[in-house]
């Protein structure tokens, strides 16, 4: 068996953890380990790869890893610290990709971490990185995506593969896999579509945002942004269309209901974020709302009760606001909402806490840019305890996008607790995966074509 065949066999694993999207970087005493994607040795064939030409995997027997940590859209990763040490101490691993990266997805396996990187031409690069060892290229020649399409990994038993998507899916659509072996996605004619296990399609009579990313409320329900409008054409996220409603799709019974309408304003995002913001053990929806002059954040009930809390509006002409994550972000692990105000420019990270029907700023820190104007990539920030101090920090790019930093809401206010070089300008999502022991790994790639990893 030749080396290429052995490498092709090197990706079938028992995956017993959830996979996430986030990334980080680290300077260290030792220089980065720089690997070219063709020079690393090939390991013994302890893993296998299911070809991407295989039919879609049944949702009932598979789990899926996306370039966002949770299918709810909440960019919050549990776990703590890195396997080989603290973020302040470790040596980075750099891999030259030979192209321009766009997206990263990772999975933890018994043999090590597996990272799949999508390039701007739709090709992919894959690597196995045993803990404390050098990256090993995995040859997935048949793995091809539409340009700018994020890679999704499917895990079935001992098998990890690049998940297939329906042939008529929009390149901006990431399918959501639901109970009963159903798959929900947006097709290339901008229709919300459910693929039934018998191959039939159900398309409800609702017009969705063409580039909306579906998020999962539970095994049978998804949320989507719908009823697009161009009445406030900002083009922040790649076009002049913004949604005006949030709809809940219930598969099986094939029902659609509207839980929020922005009236004369618009929803300035491509996906809602689902989390329990007010601590009542029920899931809420966090949204960014804009009109012709102002932008603000709202928390909406998933049961159709309307707006539960709202922030003070700010000047929309200075830029929009991006909601990052909801979780135990306060000094005493209080539930807070993290967002970046004006993420395309002189951005400020805000920690928001609900008080009655208000979202109030509990702490803030200037100097971060979590989004590039016109990009649909909203995954360049994440929340996780990377420095192993028992507190969750928000991880996001600095203003020059040459570094990523960890910012925590401490008793003294918002404090940057670490900062690490990207080795170039951030190009992809910031990705994080969690291992069965709770440790994390971070990955991000730059426009210069280098993937940087911290274990």
mmCIF file of C-alpha atoms in Angstrom, residues 206 215 222-227 243-249 256-262 267 271-274 285-287 289 298 300-302 304:
data_model
loop_
_atom_site.group_PDB
_atom_site.id
_atom_site.type_symbol
_atom_site.label_atom_id
_atom_site.label_comp_id
_atom_site.label_asym_id
_atom_site.label_seq_id
_atom_site.Cartn_x
_atom_site.Cartn_y
_atom_site.Cartn_z
ATOM 1 C CA UNK A 206 -42.182 31.316 3.089
ATOM 2 C CA UNK A 215 -30.077 27.364 13.375
ATOM 3 C CA UNK A 222 -35.204 25.218 13.090
ATOM 4 C CA UNK A 223 -35.228 28.999 12.969
ATOM 5 C CA UNK A 224 -34.609 31.047 9.843
ATOM 6 C CA UNK A 225 -34.563 34.716 8.922
ATOM 7 C CA UNK A 226 -37.323 35.419 6.414
ATOM 8 C CA UNK A 227 -39.214 38.053 4.411
ATOM 9 C CA UNK A 243 -34.634 39.893 6.818
ATOM 10 C CA UNK A 244 -37.665 41.346 8.594
ATOM 11 C CA UNK A 245 -39.063 38.270 10.383
ATOM 12 C CA UNK A 246 -37.911 35.192 12.309
ATOM 13 C CA UNK A 247 -39.780 31.994 11.509
ATOM 14 C CA UNK A 248 -39.866 28.594 13.227
ATOM 15 C CA UNK A 249 -40.080 25.544 10.999
ATOM 16 C CA UNK A 256 -44.195 27.385 9.903
ATOM 17 C CA UNK A 257 -44.882 30.143 12.408
ATOM 18 C CA UNK A 258 -43.553 33.680 12.771
ATOM 19 C CA UNK A 259 -42.187 34.574 16.207
ATOM 20 C CA UNK A 260 -40.842 38.065 15.459
ATOM 21 C CA UNK A 261 -41.501 40.899 13.012
ATOM 22 C CA UNK A 262 -39.172 43.896 12.860
ATOM 23 C CA UNK A 267 -32.751 42.239 11.108
ATOM 24 C CA UNK A 271 -28.670 33.990 11.516
ATOM 25 C CA UNK A 272 -30.368 34.325 14.899
ATOM 26 C CA UNK A 273 -28.516 33.268 18.047
ATOM 27 C CA UNK A 274 -30.332 30.938 20.433
ATOM 28 C CA UNK A 285 -33.430 34.569 20.404
ATOM 29 C CA UNK A 286 -30.810 37.342 20.236
ATOM 30 C CA UNK A 287 -30.951 39.635 17.175
ATOM 31 C CA UNK A 289 -32.015 45.313 14.579
ATOM 32 C CA UNK A 298 -33.062 42.639 21.159
ATOM 33 C CA UNK A 300 -37.025 37.727 21.613
ATOM 34 C CA UNK A 301 -39.119 34.891 23.023
ATOM 35 C CA UNK A 302 -39.192 31.657 20.997
ATOM 36 C CA UNK A 304 -44.018 34.266 20.222
#
